[in-house]
Amino acid sequence: MNVSNGEKQDTKAPAATSADGGTETSSYRPPLISLDRYIGERVMIFSPHPEDDTLGCGGTTRLLFESGCNILAIYMTDGRFGCPTMSPEETASIRRLESVNSATVLGIANLQFMNRPEGGLRCDRITIKEAREAMQAYNPSLVLVPDPDAGHPDHRAAYEIVLAATAGEAVEVLRFGVHNAVRPDVVVDITKTMAYKEKAMREHRTQQDREDYVSKVMGLNAYLSIGRGPEVQFCEAFSRPQGNDQ
């Protein structure tokens, strides 16, 4: 594992006619997609906090690894405020190690740390340049980043940084939910890798004291599999950047 430090297609469901003559949107179930088109490709994941990538797309990450993808995860902030019983410095140090351990479980071979303080991530010129240079050096086919509407400013900033850094580049960007249930464009069946995701989530021990994220995320992943048959037990959801985001 390489670890480096940084500084500082389906259409929507058609409308149906309601009883009063108006229109209503019929239920929409996003399609399951195959990851075969990414076999052997390079994938970058931008994680605002040390656990975000694991919670949001850990099962998909492991599937990409098993398909021969080379994966780079960039952890943008240090998570220093993630444990109230420890100092920010101690918390940041421990959470960095948790990231490394979790990444090992998921098959992430390359890690970079931007080392911005938690809560201090900004979509500024320096950070955009750092992200763009990392992308140009790695040349990914796919970039994964959290959905911006998770209620945390670091998530919003991470998304804006990725949009700016990928502008004009021939790279696919997909957004994953972390604490929020996104309206997905596509979902991925992670049934066969859910055990890896669960193990990776449990590596983030500092995040388990106040809330049982593991059970709740597994519940969300199970919910996303409803209606897809007994063989599909867990899914992760992704959405594409909207036109007005660009």
JSON list of C-alpha atoms in Angstrom, two decimals, residues 37 57 93 133 173 180 197 214:
[
{"chain": "A", "resi": 37, "resn": "ARG", "atom": "CA", "xyz": [-16.72, -1.76, -17.82]},
{"chain": "A", "resi": 57, "resn": "CYS", "atom": "CA", "xyz": [-19.13, 2.98, -1.15]},
{"chain": "A", "resi": 93, "resn": "SER", "atom": "CA", "xyz": [-3.58, 10.27, 14.52]},
{"chain": "A", "resi": 133, "resn": "GLU", "atom": "CA", "xyz": [-2.72, 17.44, -10.01]},
{"chain": "A", "resi": 173, "resn": "VAL", "atom": "CA", "xyz": [-17.95, 11.11, -11.65]},
{"chain": "A", "resi": 180, "resn": "ASN", "atom": "CA", "xyz": [-28.07, 10.95, 3.54]},
{"chain": "A", "resi": 197, "resn": "LYS", "atom": "CA", "xyz": [-17.62, -3.60, 4.06]},
{"chain": "A", "resi": 214, "resn": "VAL", "atom": "CA", "xyz": [-22.42, -0.22, 11.17]}
]
